[in-house]
């Protein structure tokens, strides 16, 4: 017989764990968290490449209700994030609710029983009253479609499938990609490689990183007087908020704020790279903020080392021994690192097939209509479904601001549902359309629409060239709306759940 859970959550990263914590607070105890990997932590379990660290200050990258006084650095290394995820899972008793190595293929709303049937690759069906997908934005690795890559006789490794056994010391290493991942990895590879060739298609804005160890005294103060850490977090969050709101979202009104971000990065590059030709190659030709900028003090200087080459001629093909560029030059390689990022718009949104009422298939609906989700979390004709990685859901620069807004939305919605003695909820088409129209209007002011982003090749943009990933409001307003949205933007399902199939 199919056991009916209160909720099925897909994904055991920080998003899925936050959702589980909120459900527990709301009194839903019977949760199952399905995870395709063999352990919890999402991004922080999957990514293990050398140099991995959080790319915004650690004080802002945690649940506000579960501060971690133990971060060793201002930008904590990846292993500490994984440890923090484990701590949260244990403290909130989530681990026993998790099933690892469990691949979900699709989820279907069963109109007869008003439940979600979640189908696993194994053939098993898990049922829940609520379905929550927390499958991440950056969870489907992008393997580049480069001719001949399968012929390469050396080792090929994608950054999300890092293999510690791959020998790097003294090797000729090629790395494709110069996104935030590569910015962390390239200086580490340069330390051990005999020769490193970096294949760059689009340069990235890099700003100085105010990093360093957190002194024991400060960590002690954070542990003993949590208010001190909360104040530090507030400062960090405010800086990120100003960067995002003034520099990116209000581009049209405040072009100087955006220009300031650009100038900080350009000055950083000028200070670290003297050679004008190399500097020109590393200088982006799109506006600041079109794609996610990053922080590093070691990235630019790496290219000034004699054994490191920056290759900007496009790749023609890979052969058994290395990479051949479009001008016919060949570089012999032992190891090829793919720092080529993630595919968001073909394989994600949603990451699994989700079929709602009247057979509405979310994947098709989003592609045939426009990408939309009310407050970045619910979709019409998908009752009792919370899609945590939706269009317009990502708010601010720390993922935790998004997670906590969504937890607040869940809390308000589930409370309203219970107050009406209802069995479920569904957002109305009108509310969804009004939200989409409002977000589209706000985007007009942002760098994505008003700036020059054509050459950025940013994953913020979907296949139609629309920047529908980030919510174009401040995080403060996102949180406020999560706690105050009109309750009649939803309809509430009557309590007449039919018997479950056996
Ligand atoms: P990304 O930003 O998408 O960068 C992928 C890189 O690969 C780009 O430079 C891209 O060039 C290049 N590329 C892809 N396909 C290619 C091809 N066929 N030929 C040549 N170049 C190709 O991915 P990412 O660096 O993994 O970073 C993704 C996001 O992860 C970041 O924005 C950040 O939000 C997050 N991140 C976070 C952390 C952290 O917190 N610790 C660390 C790393 C990453 P084009 O730009 O020309 O397409």
Coordinates of C-alpha atoms and ligand atoms in Angstrom, one line a residue:
X1 CA 0.0 0.0 0.0
X2 CA 1.2 3.6 -0.7
X3 CA 1.9 5.4 2.5
X4 CA 0.6 9.0 2.5
X5 CA 3.0 11.5 3.9
X6 CA 2.1 15.0 5.0
X7 CA 4.6 16.3 2.5
X8 CA 7.1 15.0 0.0
X9 CA 10.2 17.3 -0.5
X10 CA 12.5 16.8 -3.4
X11 CA 16.0 17.9 -2.5
X12 CA 18.0 17.8 0.7
X13 CA 20.0 21.0 0.2
X14 CA 19.5 24.2 2.2
X15 CA 16.2 24.9 0.4
X16 CA 14.7 21.5 1.1
X17 CA 15.9 21.6 4.7
X18 CA 14.5 25.1 5.3
X19 CA 11.1 24.0 3.9
X20 CA 11.2 20.9 6.1
X21 CA 11.9 23.0 9.2
X22 CA 8.9 25.3 8.3
X23 CA 6.6 22.3 7.8
X24 CA 7.7 20.9 11.2
X25 CA 7.0 24.3 12.8
X26 CA 3.5 24.2 11.2
X27 CA 2.8 20.9 12.8
X28 CA 3.4 18.6 9.7
X29 CA 5.5 15.9 11.1
X30 CA 5.3 13.1 8.5
X31 CA 7.8 14.4 5.9
X32 CA 10.0 12.5 3.5
X33 CA 12.9 14.3 1.8
X34 CA 14.0 12.6 -1.4
X35 CA 17.5 13.2 -2.6
X36 CA 19.2 11.9 -5.7
X37 CA 22.7 12.3 -4.3
X38 CA 24.1 10.0 -1.6
X39 CA 24.2 12.6 1.2
X40 CA 22.6 15.9 2.2
X41 CA 23.8 19.4 1.5
X42 CA 23.0 20.0 -2.2
X43 CA 25.5 22.2 -3.8
X44 CA 27.8 21.8 -0.8
X45 CA 27.8 18.1 -1.1
X46 CA 28.2 17.9 -4.8
X47 CA 30.9 20.6 -5.2
X48 CA 34.3 19.6 -3.8
X49 CA 36.8 21.2 -6.2
X50 CA 40.0 22.8 -4.8
X51 CA 39.4 26.4 -3.7
X52 CA 35.6 25.9 -3.1
X53 CA 34.4 28.6 -0.8
X54 CA 31.2 30.6 -0.3
X55 CA 31.3 33.5 -2.7
X56 CA 29.6 36.0 -0.4
X57 CA 30.4 36.8 3.3
X58 CA 29.7 33.8 5.5
X59 CA 27.9 35.9 8.1
X60 CA 25.1 36.3 5.5
X61 CA 25.1 32.7 4.3
X62 CA 23.2 30.7 6.9
X63 CA 19.7 30.5 8.3
X64 CA 19.1 33.7 10.4
X65 CA 17.5 31.5 13.1
X66 CA 20.5 29.1 13.1
X67 CA 23.6 31.3 13.1
X68 CA 27.0 29.5 13.0
X69 CA 29.6 31.2 15.2
X70 CA 32.3 28.8 14.0
X71 CA 33.1 30.0 10.4
X72 CA 36.9 30.0 10.2
X73 CA 37.1 32.7 7.5
X74 CA 35.0 35.7 6.3
X75 CA 34.4 33.6 3.2
X76 CA 34.2 30.1 4.6
X77 CA 35.6 27.1 2.7
X78 CA 33.0 24.7 1.1
X79 CA 33.7 21.9 3.7
X80 CA 32.4 24.2 6.5
X81 CA 29.2 24.7 4.6
X82 CA 28.7 21.0 4.3
X83 CA 29.4 20.6 8.0
X84 CA 26.9 23.4 8.8
X85 CA 24.3 21.5 6.6
X86 CA 24.9 18.4 8.6
X87 CA 24.5 20.3 11.9
X88 CA 21.2 21.7 10.7
X89 CA 19.9 18.3 9.6
X90 CA 20.8 16.8 13.0
X91 CA 19.5 19.6 15.1
X92 CA 16.2 19.8 13.4
X93 CA 15.9 16.0 13.2
X94 CA 15.7 15.9 9.4
X95 CA 18.2 13.2 8.6
X96 CA 15.8 10.3 9.5
X97 CA 13.3 11.8 7.1
X98 CA 15.8 11.8 4.2
X99 CA 16.1 9.1 1.5
X100 CA 19.4 9.3 -0.4
X101 CA 20.2 7.9 -3.8
X102 CA 16.5 8.4 -4.7
X103 CA 15.9 9.8 -8.1
X104 CA 12.5 11.4 -8.7
X105 CA 11.3 11.2 -12.3
X106 CA 7.9 12.9 -12.1
X107 CA 5.1 14.0 -9.8
X108 CA 1.4 13.9 -10.7
X109 CA -1.5 15.5 -8.9
X110 CA -4.2 12.8 -8.3
X111 CA -7.5 14.6 -8.6
X112 CA -9.4 11.6 -7.0
X113 CA -7.4 11.6 -3.8
X114 CA -6.2 15.2 -3.8
X115 CA -2.6 13.9 -3.2
X116 CA 0.6 14.1 -5.1
X117 CA 2.0 10.8 -6.5
X118 CA 5.7 11.1 -6.7
X119 CA 7.3 8.6 -9.1
X120 CA 10.8 7.3 -8.4
X121 CA 13.3 5.9 -11.0
X122 CA 13.0 2.6 -9.1
X123 CA 9.3 2.4 -10.0
X124 CA 8.1 3.1 -6.5
X125 CA 5.5 5.8 -5.9
X126 CA 5.6 8.0 -2.8
X127 CA 2.5 10.0 -1.9
X128 CA 2.1 13.3 -0.2
X129 CA -0.6 15.8 0.6
X130 CA 1.9 18.5 -0.3
X131 CA 4.7 18.5 -2.8
X132 CA 7.7 20.8 -2.5
X133 CA 10.5 20.9 -5.0
X134 CA 13.8 22.2 -3.8
X135 CA 16.0 20.9 -6.6
X136 CA 18.3 24.0 -6.8
X137 CA 19.0 26.3 -9.7
X138 CA 22.5 25.1 -10.3
X139 CA 22.0 21.4 -10.1
X140 CA 22.2 20.1 -13.7
X141 CA 25.8 20.3 -14.9
X142 CA 26.4 21.7 -18.4
X143 CA 28.7 19.5 -20.5
X144 CA 29.9 21.6 -23.4
X145 CA 28.9 20.5 -26.8
X146 CA 32.5 20.6 -28.3
X147 CA 33.4 18.4 -31.2
X148 CA 35.7 15.5 -30.3
X149 CA 35.6 15.8 -26.5
X150 CA 34.9 12.1 -26.2
X151 CA 38.1 11.4 -28.1
X152 CA 40.3 13.0 -25.5
X153 CA 42.7 10.4 -24.1
X154 CA 43.6 12.3 -21.0
X155 CA 41.3 12.9 -18.0
X156 CA 38.1 15.0 -18.3
X157 CA 36.5 16.3 -15.1
X158 CA 33.5 18.6 -14.5
X159 CA 33.7 20.7 -11.4
X160 CA 30.6 19.1 -9.9
X161 CA 32.1 15.7 -10.3
X162 CA 35.4 16.4 -8.8
X163 CA 37.7 13.4 -8.4
X164 CA 40.3 13.8 -5.8
X165 CA 42.3 10.9 -7.3
X166 CA 42.9 12.8 -10.6
X167 CA 46.6 13.7 -10.6
X168 CA 47.1 17.4 -11.2
X169 CA 50.7 18.0 -10.0
X170 CA 53.1 18.5 -12.8
X171 CA 50.4 18.1 -15.5
X172 CA 49.4 20.1 -18.5
X173 CA 45.9 21.3 -17.5
X174 CA 43.3 23.0 -19.6
X175 CA 40.2 24.6 -18.1
X176 CA 37.2 25.7 -20.0
X177 CA 35.1 28.4 -18.4
X178 CA 35.7 31.6 -16.4
X179 CA 32.6 31.8 -14.2
X180 CA 32.6 32.0 -10.4
X181 CA 33.6 28.4 -10.1
X182 CA 36.6 28.8 -12.4
X183 CA 37.6 32.0 -10.5
X184 CA 38.0 29.9 -7.4
X185 CA 39.6 26.9 -9.1
X186 CA 42.1 28.5 -11.5
X187 CA 44.5 29.8 -8.8
X188 CA 44.5 26.4 -7.2
X189 CA 45.3 24.6 -10.4
X190 CA 48.1 27.1 -11.2
X191 CA 49.8 26.1 -7.9
X192 CA 50.3 22.5 -9.0
X193 CA 50.2 22.5 -12.8
X194 CA 53.2 22.3 -15.1
X195 CA 51.2 24.4 -17.5
X196 CA 47.7 25.8 -17.3
X197 CA 45.7 27.0 -20.2
X198 CA 42.5 28.9 -19.4
X199 CA 39.9 28.9 -22.2
X200 CA 37.8 32.0 -21.8
X201 CA 34.7 32.8 -23.9
X202 CA 33.3 35.7 -21.7
X203 CA 35.3 37.5 -19.1
X204 CA 33.8 38.0 -15.6
X205 CA 33.8 41.0 -13.3
X206 CA 35.9 40.3 -10.2
X207 CA 36.0 42.6 -7.3
X208 CA 38.5 42.6 -4.3
X209 CA 37.7 40.0 -1.6
X210 CA 37.8 41.3 1.9
X211 CA 38.7 37.8 3.3
X212 CA 40.7 36.5 6.2
X213 CA 40.6 34.2 9.2
X214 CA 38.0 35.1 11.8
X215 CA 40.0 35.5 15.0
X216 CA 39.1 33.1 17.9
X217 CA 38.2 36.1 20.0
X218 CA 35.5 37.1 17.5
X219 CA 34.2 33.6 17.2
X220 CA 34.0 33.4 20.9
X221 CA 32.0 36.6 21.0
X222 CA 29.6 35.3 18.3
X223 CA 29.0 32.1 20.3
X224 CA 28.6 33.9 23.7
X225 CA 26.7 37.1 22.6
X226 CA 24.7 36.1 19.4
X227 CA 23.7 39.7 19.1
X228 CA 27.3 40.6 17.9
X229 CA 26.9 38.1 15.0
X230 CA 23.5 39.3 14.2
X231 CA 24.9 42.8 13.9
X232 CA 27.7 41.6 11.6
X233 CA 25.1 39.8 9.5
X234 CA 23.0 42.9 9.2
X235 CA 26.0 44.9 8.0
X236 CA 26.9 42.2 5.4
X237 CA 23.3 41.8 4.3
X238 CA 22.9 45.6 3.9
X239 CA 26.0 45.9 1.7
X240 CA 24.8 43.1 -0.5
X241 CA 21.4 44.6 -0.6
X242 CA 22.7 48.0 -1.7
X243 CA 24.9 46.3 -4.4
X244 CA 21.9 44.4 -5.8
X245 CA 19.2 47.1 -5.5
X246 CA 21.1 50.2 -6.4
X247 CA 23.6 48.6 -8.8
X248 CA 21.5 46.1 -10.6
X249 CA 17.7 46.5 -10.1
X250 CA 17.7 50.3 -10.3
X251 CA 20.1 50.6 -13.2
X252 CA 17.9 53.1 -15.1
X253 CA 17.5 55.4 -12.1
X254 CA 20.9 55.0 -10.6
X255 CA 23.4 54.4 -13.4
X256 CA 26.2 55.8 -11.2
X257 CA 25.8 52.9 -8.7
X258 CA 26.2 50.4 -11.5
X259 CA 29.2 52.3 -12.9
X260 CA 30.7 52.3 -9.4
X261 CA 30.6 48.5 -9.3
X262 CA 32.2 48.3 -12.7
X263 CA 35.0 50.8 -11.7
X264 CA 35.8 48.9 -8.5
X265 CA 36.4 45.7 -10.6
X266 CA 38.3 47.5 -13.3
X267 CA 40.6 49.2 -10.7
X268 CA 41.2 45.8 -9.1
X269 CA 42.2 44.4 -12.5
X270 CA 44.5 47.4 -13.2
X271 CA 46.2 47.0 -9.9
X272 CA 46.8 43.3 -10.4
X273 CA 47.6 43.1 -14.1
X274 CA 50.1 45.5 -15.6
X275 CA 50.1 44.1 -19.2
X276 CA 47.5 46.1 -21.2
X277 CA 46.9 43.3 -23.7
X278 CA 46.2 40.8 -21.0
X279 CA 44.0 43.3 -19.1
X280 CA 42.0 44.0 -22.2
X281 CA 41.3 40.3 -22.6
X282 CA 40.1 40.1 -19.0
X283 CA 37.8 43.1 -19.3
X284 CA 34.1 42.4 -19.8
X285 CA 32.3 44.3 -22.5
X286 CA 28.9 44.1 -20.9
X287 CA 27.4 46.0 -18.0
X288 CA 28.2 45.1 -14.4
X289 CA 25.6 42.8 -12.9
X290 CA 24.4 41.2 -16.2
X291 CA 25.9 38.0 -14.9
X292 CA 26.9 37.3 -11.4
X293 CA 30.2 39.1 -10.5
X294 CA 32.5 37.4 -8.0
X295 CA 35.2 38.2 -5.5
X296 CA 38.9 37.1 -5.7
X297 CA 42.3 38.5 -4.9
X298 CA 44.2 35.6 -6.5
X299 CA 42.4 35.2 -9.9
X300 CA 43.8 38.0 -11.9
X301 CA 47.5 37.6 -10.7
X302 CA 47.3 34.0 -11.8
X303 CA 47.4 35.0 -15.4
X304 CA 50.6 36.9 -14.9
X305 CA 52.5 33.7 -14.1
X306 CA 54.7 32.4 -16.8
X307 CA 53.2 28.9 -16.9
X308 CA 49.6 30.2 -17.2
X309 CA 48.0 31.2 -20.6
X310 CA 44.7 32.9 -21.2
X311 CA 43.3 31.6 -24.4
X312 CA 40.5 33.7 -25.9
X313 CA 40.4 32.2 -29.4
X314 CA 37.4 30.0 -29.6
X315 CA 37.8 26.3 -29.3
X316 CA 37.3 24.4 -32.6
X317 CA 37.6 20.9 -31.4
X318 CA 39.2 18.5 -28.9
X319 CA 41.2 15.6 -30.2
X320 CA 43.0 12.7 -28.5
X321 CA 45.9 14.9 -27.2
X322 CA 44.4 18.3 -26.5
X323 CA 42.4 21.3 -27.7
X324 CA 42.6 22.9 -31.2
X325 CA 41.5 26.5 -31.4
X326 CA 39.7 28.1 -34.4
X327 CA 43.0 29.5 -35.7
X328 CA 44.4 25.9 -36.0
X329 CA 46.7 26.1 -32.9
X330 CA 46.9 23.0 -30.8
X331 CA 47.6 22.8 -27.1
X332 CA 48.6 19.4 -25.7
X333 CA 46.8 18.5 -22.4
X334 CA 46.9 15.8 -19.8
X335 CA 43.8 17.0 -17.9
X336 CA 40.8 18.9 -19.2
X337 CA 38.7 20.6 -16.5
X338 CA 35.1 21.6 -17.4
X339 CA 34.1 24.6 -15.3
X340 CA 31.2 25.1 -17.7
X341 CA 28.5 25.6 -15.2
X342 CA 24.9 24.5 -15.2
X343 CA 22.1 24.1 -17.6
X344 CA 19.1 26.0 -16.1
X345 CA 16.7 26.6 -18.9
X346 CA 16.6 23.3 -20.8
X347 CA 16.7 20.7 -18.0
X348 CA 15.6 22.7 -15.0
X349 CA 12.4 24.7 -14.5
X350 CA 11.3 22.3 -13.4
X351 CA 14.0 19.7 -12.8
X352 CA 11.4 16.9 -12.7
X353 CA 8.2 16.5 -14.7
X354 CA 5.3 17.9 -12.6
X355 CA 1.7 17.4 -13.8
X356 CA -1.0 19.4 -12.1
X357 CA -4.8 19.7 -12.4
X358 CA -6.4 19.0 -15.8
X359 CA -3.1 17.5 -17.0
X360 CA -1.2 20.8 -17.0
X361 CA 2.5 19.9 -17.5
X362 CA 4.6 22.6 -15.8
X363 CA 7.6 22.1 -18.1
X364 CA 5.4 22.6 -21.2
X365 CA 3.3 25.3 -19.7
X366 CA 6.3 27.4 -18.8
X367 CA 7.7 27.1 -22.3
X368 CA 4.5 27.5 -24.2
X369 CA 3.3 30.5 -22.1
X370 CA 5.7 32.6 -20.0
X371 CA 7.9 31.5 -17.1
X372 CA 5.9 32.6 -14.0
X373 CA 5.2 31.7 -10.4
X374 CA 3.2 33.7 -8.0
X375 CA 5.7 35.2 -5.5
X376 CA 8.2 32.8 -7.0
X377 CA 6.6 29.9 -5.2
X378 CA 3.2 28.7 -6.5
X379 CA 1.6 28.1 -9.9
X380 CA -2.0 28.0 -10.9
X381 CA -3.5 24.5 -11.5
X382 CA -0.8 23.0 -9.2
X383 CA -2.7 22.6 -5.9
X384 CA -0.6 22.0 -2.8
X385 CA 2.6 22.4 -4.7
X386 CA 5.4 24.7 -3.6
X387 CA 8.0 25.2 -6.3
X388 CA 11.0 26.6 -4.4
X389 CA 13.2 27.1 -7.5
X390 CA 10.8 29.0 -9.7
X391 CA 11.0 32.0 -12.0
X392 CA 11.4 35.2 -10.0
X393 CA 12.1 33.4 -6.8
X394 CA 15.7 34.2 -6.2
X395 CA 15.8 37.3 -4.1
X396 CA 19.1 39.0 -3.1
X397 CA 22.6 37.6 -3.3
X398 CA 22.5 35.1 -0.4
X399 CA 20.3 32.1 -1.2
X400 CA 19.2 32.2 2.5
X401 CA 17.2 35.4 2.0
X402 CA 15.2 33.5 -0.7
X403 CA 14.8 30.5 1.5
X404 CA 13.6 32.5 4.5
X405 CA 11.1 34.5 2.4
X406 CA 9.7 31.3 1.1
X407 CA 9.5 29.8 4.6
X408 CA 7.5 32.9 5.6
X409 CA 5.2 32.5 2.6
X410 CA 4.6 28.8 3.5
X411 CA 3.8 29.7 7.1
X412 CA 1.2 32.3 6.2
X413 CA -0.3 30.1 3.5
X414 CA -0.6 26.9 5.6
X415 CA -2.0 28.9 8.5
X416 CA -4.7 30.4 6.3
X417 CA -5.5 27.0 4.9
X418 CA -5.9 25.5 8.4
X419 CA -8.0 28.5 9.6
X420 CA -10.4 27.8 6.7
X421 CA -10.4 24.1 7.7
X422 CA -9.3 23.4 4.1
X423 CA -7.4 20.5 2.7
X424 CA -5.2 22.6 0.4
X425 CA -4.5 25.7 -1.6
X426 CA -4.1 26.8 -5.2
X427 CA -3.0 30.2 -6.4
X428 CA -5.5 31.9 -8.8
X429 CA -4.6 32.6 -12.4
X430 CA -5.4 36.3 -11.8
X431 CA -2.9 36.6 -8.9
X432 CA -0.2 34.8 -10.9
X433 CA -0.7 37.0 -14.0
X434 CA -0.8 40.2 -11.9
X435 CA 2.5 39.1 -10.2
X436 CA 4.1 38.3 -13.5
X437 CA 3.1 41.7 -15.0
X438 CA 4.5 43.5 -11.9
X439 CA 7.8 41.7 -12.1
X440 CA 8.0 42.3 -15.9
X441 CA 7.4 46.0 -15.3
X442 CA 10.1 46.2 -12.6
X443 CA 12.6 44.4 -14.8
X444 CA 12.4 47.4 -17.2
X445 CA 14.4 49.4 -14.6
X446 CA 17.1 46.7 -14.1
X447 CA 20.4 46.3 -15.8
X448 CA 19.0 43.1 -17.4
X449 CA 16.5 45.1 -19.6
X450 CA 17.9 48.7 -19.5
X451 CA 21.6 47.8 -19.6
X452 CA 23.9 46.3 -22.2
X453 CA 23.8 42.5 -21.5
X454 CA 23.8 41.0 -25.0
X455 CA 27.4 39.7 -24.8
X456 CA 27.2 38.5 -21.2
X457 CA 25.9 35.0 -21.9
X458 CA 24.4 35.1 -18.5
X459 CA 22.4 32.2 -17.0
X460 CA 20.1 34.8 -15.5
X461 CA 18.4 34.9 -19.0
X462 CA 16.2 32.2 -20.4
X463 CA 16.0 30.9 -23.9
X464 CA 13.8 33.8 -24.9
X465 CA 16.3 36.3 -23.6
X466 CA 14.2 37.2 -20.5
X467 CA 15.9 37.6 -17.2
X468 CA 13.3 35.7 -15.2
X469 CA 15.5 34.0 -12.6
X470 CA 16.0 36.9 -10.1
X471 CA 13.1 38.7 -8.4
X472 CA 13.6 42.4 -9.3
X473 CA 12.7 43.7 -5.8
X474 CA 14.6 44.2 -2.7
X475 CA 14.9 41.3 -0.3
X476 CA 13.1 43.5 2.3
X477 CA 10.1 43.9 0.0
X478 CA 10.2 40.2 -0.9
X479 CA 10.0 39.2 2.8
X480 CA 7.3 41.8 3.5
X481 CA 5.2 40.4 0.7
X482 CA 5.8 36.8 1.9
X483 CA 4.2 37.8 5.3
X484 CA 1.4 40.0 3.9
X485 CA 0.3 38.7 0.5
X486 CA -3.5 38.9 0.1
X487 CA -5.0 35.6 1.3
X488 CA -7.6 35.7 -1.5
X489 CA -4.9 35.3 -4.1
X490 CA -5.4 31.7 -3.3
X491 CA -8.4 29.4 -3.4
X492 CA -8.7 26.8 -0.7
X493 CA -9.6 23.2 -1.4
X494 CA -12.5 21.6 0.5
X495 CA -11.7 18.7 2.9
X496 CA -13.1 15.8 0.9
X497 CA -10.1 13.6 0.4
X498 CA -11.1 10.3 -1.1
X499 CA -9.8 7.0 0.0
X500 CA -6.2 6.2 -1.1
X501 CA -5.6 3.6 -3.7
X502 CA -4.2 0.4 -2.4
Ligands
LIG1 P1 28.9 29.8 -15.0 O1 28.9 31.1 -14.3 O2 27.7 29.4 -15.9 O3 30.2 29.7 -15.9 C1 30.4 28.7 -16.9 C2 31.6 29.1 -17.7 O4 31.8 28.1 -18.7 C3 31.4 30.4 -18.4 O5 32.6 31.1 -18.5 C4 31.0 29.9 -19.8 O6 31.3 30.8 -20.8 C5 31.9 28.7 -20.0 N1 31.4 27.8 -21.0 C6 30.3 27.0 -20.9 N2 30.1 26.3 -22.0 C7 31.2 26.6 -22.8 C8 31.6 26.2 -24.1 N3 30.9 25.3 -24.8 N4 32.8 26.7 -24.6 C9 33.5 27.6 -23.9 N5 33.1 28.1 -22.7 C10 32.0 27.6 -22.1 O7 29.1 28.6 -14.0 P2 29.9 28.5 -12.7 O8 31.2 29.2 -12.8 O9 29.9 27.1 -12.2 O10 29.1 29.4 -11.7 C11 27.7 29.3 -11.6 C12 27.2 30.0 -10.3 O11 27.5 29.1 -9.2 C13 27.8 31.3 -10.0 O12 27.3 32.3 -10.7 C14 27.6 31.4 -8.5 O13 26.3 31.9 -8.3 C15 27.6 29.9 -8.1 N6 28.8 29.6 -7.5 C16 28.9 29.8 -6.2 C17 30.0 29.5 -5.5 C18 30.0 29.6 -4.1 O14 29.2 30.2 -3.5 N7 31.0 29.1 -3.5 C19 31.1 29.1 -6.1 C20 31.1 28.9 -7.5 C21 29.9 29.2 -8.1 P3 30.2 31.9 -21.3 O15 30.0 32.8 -20.2 O16 30.8 32.5 -22.5 O17 28.9 31.1 -21.6

